[in-house]
């Protein structure tokens, strides 16, 4: 569970979503001014909540032999509303908005929402890799459709729809044997970023960014390119740089 905040702000201990619907028994850690660490009490190496969510998506695809949105949402709701099903004390804005709608009786497929600020963030890409690896075997159309569906399972985000095919293409390239730096540089060029030039101009300083995609995604590419020969060093550098390093580390 790396350090770092981001991904929707500190929130509040007011209202009934945090503590009563999700993160049951953890509402006190959201009290304004209490200054609790976002992922308080987690053991070293333990996954933040996006980890168990990624596992449940993987388990669903394994069980159903398909990318089954309704089954995934059912498993997601069970995970998030069951006390102590995970040890994280934080859930990003997208998750909180989903369950605000769900609590009102909105059907799960219509619960994803967007606050126009914190939802278009890197944490929305953390669940994508197993969906890409599963779907690429069924051809380009399935890969495109399932990638788009994956990043909007819990968030309504046009920005994530834009980034989903880019990340999918990067992952497929790597699976097919492309050198990491070549694949990352190509991905950067698609997004209008010269990754090699950015790394060179950083003069050894790794970028500390917030969660928002226009800055967090290029920073993720920076780490992947700079430390391509040493994944462990990449993850350690990501953690030690700070900022929103949790989702960035998960995507790395």
mmCIF file of C-alpha atoms in Angstrom:
data_model
loop_
_atom_site.group_PDB
_atom_site.id
_atom_site.type_symbol
_atom_site.label_atom_id
_atom_site.label_comp_id
_atom_site.label_asym_id
_atom_site.label_seq_id
_atom_site.Cartn_x
_atom_site.Cartn_y
_atom_site.Cartn_z
ATOM 1 C CA UNK A 1 0.000 0.000 0.000
ATOM 2 C CA UNK A 2 2.313 2.859 -0.929
ATOM 3 C CA UNK A 3 2.042 6.301 0.535
ATOM 4 C CA UNK A 4 0.397 9.327 -0.964
ATOM 5 C CA UNK A 5 -2.922 11.037 -1.047
ATOM 6 C CA UNK A 6 -4.710 12.223 -4.139
ATOM 7 C CA UNK A 7 -7.528 10.389 -5.836
ATOM 8 C CA UNK A 8 -10.426 12.414 -4.567
ATOM 9 C CA UNK A 9 -9.230 14.488 -1.676
ATOM 10 C CA UNK A 10 -9.547 13.821 2.026
ATOM 11 C CA UNK A 11 -13.317 13.990 2.050
ATOM 12 C CA UNK A 12 -15.338 14.346 5.235
ATOM 13 C CA UNK A 13 -16.699 12.261 8.068
ATOM 14 C CA UNK A 14 -20.117 13.836 7.526
ATOM 15 C CA UNK A 15 -22.987 12.031 5.812
ATOM 16 C CA UNK A 16 -23.714 8.338 5.676
ATOM 17 C CA UNK A 17 -21.713 6.915 2.741
ATOM 18 C CA UNK A 18 -18.320 6.623 4.466
ATOM 19 C CA UNK A 19 -18.785 4.535 7.579
ATOM 20 C CA UNK A 20 -22.362 3.406 6.992
ATOM 21 C CA UNK A 21 -22.434 2.149 3.381
ATOM 22 C CA UNK A 22 -18.740 1.621 2.607
ATOM 23 C CA UNK A 23 -15.634 1.703 4.819
ATOM 24 C CA UNK A 24 -17.782 0.532 7.704
ATOM 25 C CA UNK A 25 -16.229 1.205 11.080
ATOM 26 C CA UNK A 26 -13.696 3.635 9.550
ATOM 27 C CA UNK A 27 -15.629 6.897 9.549
ATOM 28 C CA UNK A 28 -13.502 8.398 12.324
ATOM 29 C CA UNK A 29 -10.478 8.441 10.025
ATOM 30 C CA UNK A 30 -12.274 10.943 7.783
ATOM 31 C CA UNK A 31 -12.792 13.596 10.427
ATOM 32 C CA UNK A 32 -11.646 16.956 9.132
ATOM 33 C CA UNK A 33 -8.501 18.185 10.839
ATOM 34 C CA UNK A 34 -7.657 14.770 12.305
ATOM 35 C CA UNK A 35 -4.778 14.389 9.820
ATOM 36 C CA UNK A 36 -4.913 10.627 9.471
ATOM 37 C CA UNK A 37 -2.848 9.004 6.723
ATOM 38 C CA UNK A 38 -5.067 8.015 3.813
ATOM 39 C CA UNK A 39 -4.308 4.298 4.046
ATOM 40 C CA UNK A 40 -3.929 4.092 7.812
ATOM 41 C CA UNK A 41 -3.169 0.757 9.468
ATOM 42 C CA UNK A 42 -2.317 -1.272 6.371
ATOM 43 C CA UNK A 43 0.563 -3.708 6.515
ATOM 44 C CA UNK A 44 3.659 -3.274 4.364
ATOM 45 C CA UNK A 45 2.937 -4.633 0.899
ATOM 46 C CA UNK A 46 -0.801 -4.873 1.486
ATOM 47 C CA UNK A 47 -3.025 -3.715 -1.376
ATOM 48 C CA UNK A 48 -5.123 -0.591 -1.207
ATOM 49 C CA UNK A 49 -8.757 -1.136 -2.173
ATOM 50 C CA UNK A 50 -8.064 -1.073 -5.923
ATOM 51 C CA UNK A 51 -6.084 -4.305 -5.477
ATOM 52 C CA UNK A 52 -9.023 -6.391 -4.186
ATOM 53 C CA UNK A 53 -11.232 -4.789 -6.842
ATOM 54 C CA UNK A 54 -8.799 -5.853 -9.567
ATOM 55 C CA UNK A 55 -8.755 -9.373 -8.135
ATOM 56 C CA UNK A 56 -12.545 -9.615 -8.114
ATOM 57 C CA UNK A 57 -12.655 -8.525 -11.774
ATOM 58 C CA UNK A 58 -10.071 -11.203 -12.568
ATOM 59 C CA UNK A 59 -11.996 -13.821 -10.585
ATOM 60 C CA UNK A 60 -15.228 -12.903 -12.366
ATOM 61 C CA UNK A 61 -13.659 -13.297 -15.812
ATOM 62 C CA UNK A 62 -12.149 -16.630 -14.761
ATOM 63 C CA UNK A 63 -15.456 -17.928 -13.432
ATOM 64 C CA UNK A 64 -17.694 -16.605 -16.203
ATOM 65 C CA UNK A 65 -15.267 -17.021 -19.095
ATOM 66 C CA UNK A 66 -16.411 -13.548 -20.124
ATOM 67 C CA UNK A 67 -16.243 -9.899 -19.128
ATOM 68 C CA UNK A 68 -19.591 -9.852 -17.311
ATOM 69 C CA UNK A 69 -20.413 -6.330 -16.126
ATOM 70 C CA UNK A 70 -23.348 -7.361 -13.937
ATOM 71 C CA UNK A 71 -21.344 -10.079 -12.179
ATOM 72 C CA UNK A 72 -18.441 -7.703 -11.593
ATOM 73 C CA UNK A 73 -20.734 -5.023 -10.172
ATOM 74 C CA UNK A 74 -22.397 -7.565 -7.885
ATOM 75 C CA UNK A 75 -19.007 -8.687 -6.541
ATOM 76 C CA UNK A 76 -17.881 -5.058 -6.223
ATOM 77 C CA UNK A 77 -20.914 -4.041 -4.190
ATOM 78 C CA UNK A 78 -20.423 -7.049 -1.918
ATOM 79 C CA UNK A 79 -16.738 -6.236 -1.377
ATOM 80 C CA UNK A 80 -17.305 -2.564 -0.674
ATOM 81 C CA UNK A 81 -20.295 -2.963 1.662
ATOM 82 C CA UNK A 82 -19.010 -5.918 3.719
ATOM 83 C CA UNK A 83 -17.258 -4.867 6.949
ATOM 84 C CA UNK A 84 -13.538 -5.722 7.028
ATOM 85 C CA UNK A 85 -13.574 -7.239 3.526
ATOM 86 C CA UNK A 86 -10.473 -5.105 2.928
ATOM 87 C CA UNK A 87 -8.210 -3.127 5.260
ATOM 88 C CA UNK A 88 -8.004 0.162 3.389
ATOM 89 C CA UNK A 89 -9.422 3.229 5.113
ATOM 90 C CA UNK A 90 -9.729 5.233 1.902
ATOM 91 C CA UNK A 91 -11.960 5.130 -1.165
ATOM 92 C CA UNK A 92 -11.634 7.627 -3.999
ATOM 93 C CA UNK A 93 -14.323 10.050 -5.120
ATOM 94 C CA UNK A 94 -15.599 7.736 -7.861
ATOM 95 C CA UNK A 95 -16.347 4.967 -5.382
ATOM 96 C CA UNK A 96 -18.069 7.322 -2.953
ATOM 97 C CA UNK A 97 -20.225 8.783 -5.720
ATOM 98 C CA UNK A 98 -21.133 5.301 -6.990
ATOM 99 C CA UNK A 99 -22.443 4.304 -3.582
ATOM 100 C CA UNK A 100 -24.212 7.610 -3.018
ATOM 101 C CA UNK A 101 -26.285 6.717 -6.074
ATOM 102 C CA UNK A 102 -26.607 3.050 -5.111
ATOM 103 C CA UNK A 103 -27.928 4.006 -1.682
ATOM 104 C CA UNK A 104 -30.697 5.957 -3.420
ATOM 105 C CA UNK A 105 -31.812 2.817 -5.238
ATOM 106 C CA UNK A 106 -30.174 3.541 -8.588
ATOM 107 C CA UNK A 107 -29.461 0.341 -10.524
ATOM 108 C CA UNK A 108 -25.742 -0.538 -10.426
ATOM 109 C CA UNK A 109 -25.067 0.051 -14.139
ATOM 110 C CA UNK A 110 -26.282 3.646 -13.721
ATOM 111 C CA UNK A 111 -24.413 4.385 -10.478
ATOM 112 C CA UNK A 112 -21.082 5.584 -11.980
ATOM 113 C CA UNK A 113 -20.827 9.369 -11.695
ATOM 114 C CA UNK A 114 -18.392 12.253 -12.067
ATOM 115 C CA UNK A 115 -17.749 15.324 -9.915
ATOM 116 C CA UNK A 116 -15.954 17.170 -12.730
ATOM 117 C CA UNK A 117 -12.693 17.235 -10.791
ATOM 118 C CA UNK A 118 -11.421 14.177 -8.907
ATOM 119 C CA UNK A 119 -12.969 11.336 -10.912
ATOM 120 C CA UNK A 120 -10.807 11.705 -14.038
ATOM 121 C CA UNK A 121 -7.796 10.275 -12.254
ATOM 122 C CA UNK A 122 -5.139 7.608 -12.641
ATOM 123 C CA UNK A 123 -6.803 5.226 -10.175
ATOM 124 C CA UNK A 124 -9.425 4.595 -12.855
ATOM 125 C CA UNK A 125 -6.797 2.729 -14.917
ATOM 126 C CA UNK A 126 -5.541 0.398 -12.180
ATOM 127 C CA UNK A 127 -8.136 -2.336 -12.888
ATOM 128 C CA UNK A 128 -7.459 -2.430 -16.634
ATOM 129 C CA UNK A 129 -4.515 -4.860 -17.142
ATOM 130 C CA UNK A 130 -6.297 -8.194 -16.469
ATOM 131 C CA UNK A 131 -9.187 -7.096 -18.692
ATOM 132 C CA UNK A 132 -6.755 -6.292 -21.498
ATOM 133 C CA UNK A 133 -4.935 -9.612 -21.154
ATOM 134 C CA UNK A 134 -8.233 -11.512 -21.109
ATOM 135 C CA UNK A 135 -9.830 -9.609 -23.988
ATOM 136 C CA UNK A 136 -6.884 -9.440 -26.394
ATOM 137 C CA UNK A 137 -7.377 -13.159 -27.085
ATOM 138 C CA UNK A 138 -10.838 -12.397 -28.505
ATOM 139 C CA UNK A 139 -9.703 -9.813 -31.026
ATOM 140 C CA UNK A 140 -9.471 -6.060 -31.423
ATOM 141 C CA UNK A 141 -13.200 -5.316 -31.139
ATOM 142 C CA UNK A 142 -13.569 -7.182 -27.835
ATOM 143 C CA UNK A 143 -10.412 -5.550 -26.510
ATOM 144 C CA UNK A 144 -11.675 -2.064 -27.339
ATOM 145 C CA UNK A 145 -15.173 -2.628 -25.959
ATOM 146 C CA UNK A 146 -14.074 -4.294 -22.729
ATOM 147 C CA UNK A 147 -11.324 -1.746 -22.066
ATOM 148 C CA UNK A 148 -13.814 1.105 -22.370
ATOM 149 C CA UNK A 149 -16.301 -0.742 -20.173
ATOM 150 C CA UNK A 150 -13.699 -1.539 -17.534
ATOM 151 C CA UNK A 151 -12.619 2.041 -16.851
ATOM 152 C CA UNK A 152 -16.248 3.152 -16.523
ATOM 153 C CA UNK A 153 -17.495 0.328 -14.300
ATOM 154 C CA UNK A 154 -17.348 2.568 -11.223
ATOM 155 C CA UNK A 155 -16.794 6.068 -12.679
ATOM 156 C CA UNK A 156 -18.457 8.009 -15.488
ATOM 157 C CA UNK A 157 -15.448 9.494 -17.233
ATOM 158 C CA UNK A 158 -14.859 10.590 -20.793
ATOM 159 C CA UNK A 159 -11.210 11.136 -19.912
ATOM 160 C CA UNK A 160 -10.778 7.526 -18.822
ATOM 161 C CA UNK A 161 -12.436 6.376 -22.054
ATOM 162 C CA UNK A 162 -9.783 8.365 -23.917
ATOM 163 C CA UNK A 163 -6.900 6.815 -21.975
ATOM 164 C CA UNK A 164 -8.213 3.230 -21.946
ATOM 165 C CA UNK A 165 -7.272 2.324 -25.563
ATOM 166 C CA UNK A 166 -3.883 3.966 -25.120
ATOM 167 C CA UNK A 167 -3.063 1.835 -22.080
ATOM 168 C CA UNK A 168 -4.524 -1.248 -23.749
ATOM 169 C CA UNK A 169 -2.301 -0.722 -26.777
ATOM 170 C CA UNK A 170 0.744 -0.286 -24.530
ATOM 171 C CA UNK A 171 0.026 -3.509 -22.637
ATOM 172 C CA UNK A 172 -0.577 -5.501 -25.827
ATOM 173 C CA UNK A 173 2.703 -4.205 -27.264
ATOM 174 C CA UNK A 174 4.585 -5.344 -24.169
ATOM 175 C CA UNK A 175 2.944 -8.775 -24.189
ATOM 176 C CA UNK A 176 3.926 -9.126 -27.833
ATOM 177 C CA UNK A 177 7.563 -8.500 -26.971
ATOM 178 C CA UNK A 178 8.160 -4.805 -27.642
ATOM 179 C CA UNK A 179 11.051 -3.351 -25.597
ATOM 180 C CA UNK A 180 9.689 -1.360 -22.675
ATOM 181 C CA UNK A 181 11.299 1.947 -23.623
ATOM 182 C CA UNK A 182 10.124 1.680 -27.234
ATOM 183 C CA UNK A 183 6.555 0.882 -26.176
ATOM 184 C CA UNK A 184 6.474 3.649 -23.563
ATOM 185 C CA UNK A 185 7.944 6.204 -25.968
ATOM 186 C CA UNK A 186 5.340 5.273 -28.580
ATOM 187 C CA UNK A 187 2.571 5.650 -26.011
ATOM 188 C CA UNK A 188 3.882 9.045 -25.031
ATOM 189 C CA UNK A 189 3.922 10.226 -28.637
ATOM 190 C CA UNK A 190 0.258 9.252 -28.996
ATOM 191 C CA UNK A 191 -0.508 11.498 -26.016
ATOM 192 C CA UNK A 192 1.720 14.321 -27.274
ATOM 193 C CA UNK A 193 4.523 13.678 -24.787
ATOM 194 C CA UNK A 194 8.185 13.066 -25.595
ATOM 195 C CA UNK A 195 9.009 10.717 -22.742
ATOM 196 C CA UNK A 196 12.726 10.444 -23.505
ATOM 197 C CA UNK A 197 13.079 14.217 -23.662
ATOM 198 C CA UNK A 198 11.099 14.613 -20.441
ATOM 199 C CA UNK A 199 13.348 12.154 -18.603
ATOM 200 C CA UNK A 200 16.460 13.855 -19.922
ATOM 201 C CA UNK A 201 15.270 17.328 -18.978
ATOM 202 C CA UNK A 202 14.334 16.184 -15.462
ATOM 203 C CA UNK A 203 18.062 15.933 -14.640
ATOM 204 C CA UNK A 204 17.550 12.983 -12.346
ATOM 205 C CA UNK A 205 14.543 14.419 -10.512
ATOM 206 C CA UNK A 206 11.465 12.217 -10.627
ATOM 207 C CA UNK A 207 8.130 14.050 -10.960
ATOM 208 C CA UNK A 208 5.788 14.388 -7.996
ATOM 209 C CA UNK A 209 2.230 14.899 -9.227
ATOM 210 C CA UNK A 210 -1.363 14.749 -8.059
ATOM 211 C CA UNK A 211 -3.833 12.136 -9.327
ATOM 212 C CA UNK A 212 -5.204 13.997 -12.351
ATOM 213 C CA UNK A 213 -4.588 12.245 -15.656
ATOM 214 C CA UNK A 214 -2.903 15.081 -17.617
ATOM 215 C CA UNK A 215 -0.026 15.074 -15.111
ATOM 216 C CA UNK A 216 -0.151 11.632 -13.481
ATOM 217 C CA UNK A 217 -0.156 9.624 -16.710
ATOM 218 C CA UNK A 218 2.978 11.282 -18.174
ATOM 219 C CA UNK A 219 4.680 10.868 -14.799
ATOM 220 C CA UNK A 220 3.888 7.142 -14.873
ATOM 221 C CA UNK A 221 5.458 6.936 -18.328
ATOM 222 C CA UNK A 222 8.519 8.749 -16.937
ATOM 223 C CA UNK A 223 9.094 6.070 -14.290
ATOM 224 C CA UNK A 224 8.447 3.217 -16.726
ATOM 225 C CA UNK A 225 10.933 4.642 -19.242
ATOM 226 C CA UNK A 226 13.651 5.767 -16.833
ATOM 227 C CA UNK A 227 13.727 2.556 -14.825
ATOM 228 C CA UNK A 228 12.863 0.143 -17.642
ATOM 229 C CA UNK A 229 15.752 -2.151 -16.784
ATOM 230 C CA UNK A 230 14.908 -2.393 -13.092
ATOM 231 C CA UNK A 231 11.192 -2.684 -12.184
ATOM 232 C CA UNK A 232 11.938 -2.895 -8.453
ATOM 233 C CA UNK A 233 13.870 0.369 -8.630
ATOM 234 C CA UNK A 234 10.967 1.927 -10.551
ATOM 235 C CA UNK A 235 8.485 1.003 -7.833
ATOM 236 C CA UNK A 236 10.763 2.187 -5.038
ATOM 237 C CA UNK A 237 11.422 5.482 -6.815
ATOM 238 C CA UNK A 238 7.690 5.924 -7.356
ATOM 239 C CA UNK A 239 6.959 5.367 -3.656
ATOM 240 C CA UNK A 240 9.769 7.614 -2.447
ATOM 241 C CA UNK A 241 8.873 10.476 -4.788
ATOM 242 C CA UNK A 242 5.506 10.925 -3.093
ATOM 243 C CA UNK A 243 2.496 12.736 -4.443
ATOM 244 C CA UNK A 244 -0.202 10.397 -5.753
ATOM 245 C CA UNK A 245 2.067 7.368 -5.850
ATOM 246 C CA UNK A 246 -0.485 4.656 -5.034
ATOM 247 C CA UNK A 247 -2.351 4.493 -8.345
ATOM 248 C CA UNK A 248 0.818 5.324 -10.273
ATOM 249 C CA UNK A 249 2.581 2.406 -8.601
ATOM 250 C CA UNK A 250 -0.328 0.086 -9.364
ATOM 251 C CA UNK A 251 -0.284 1.016 -13.059
ATOM 252 C CA UNK A 252 3.497 0.674 -13.145
#
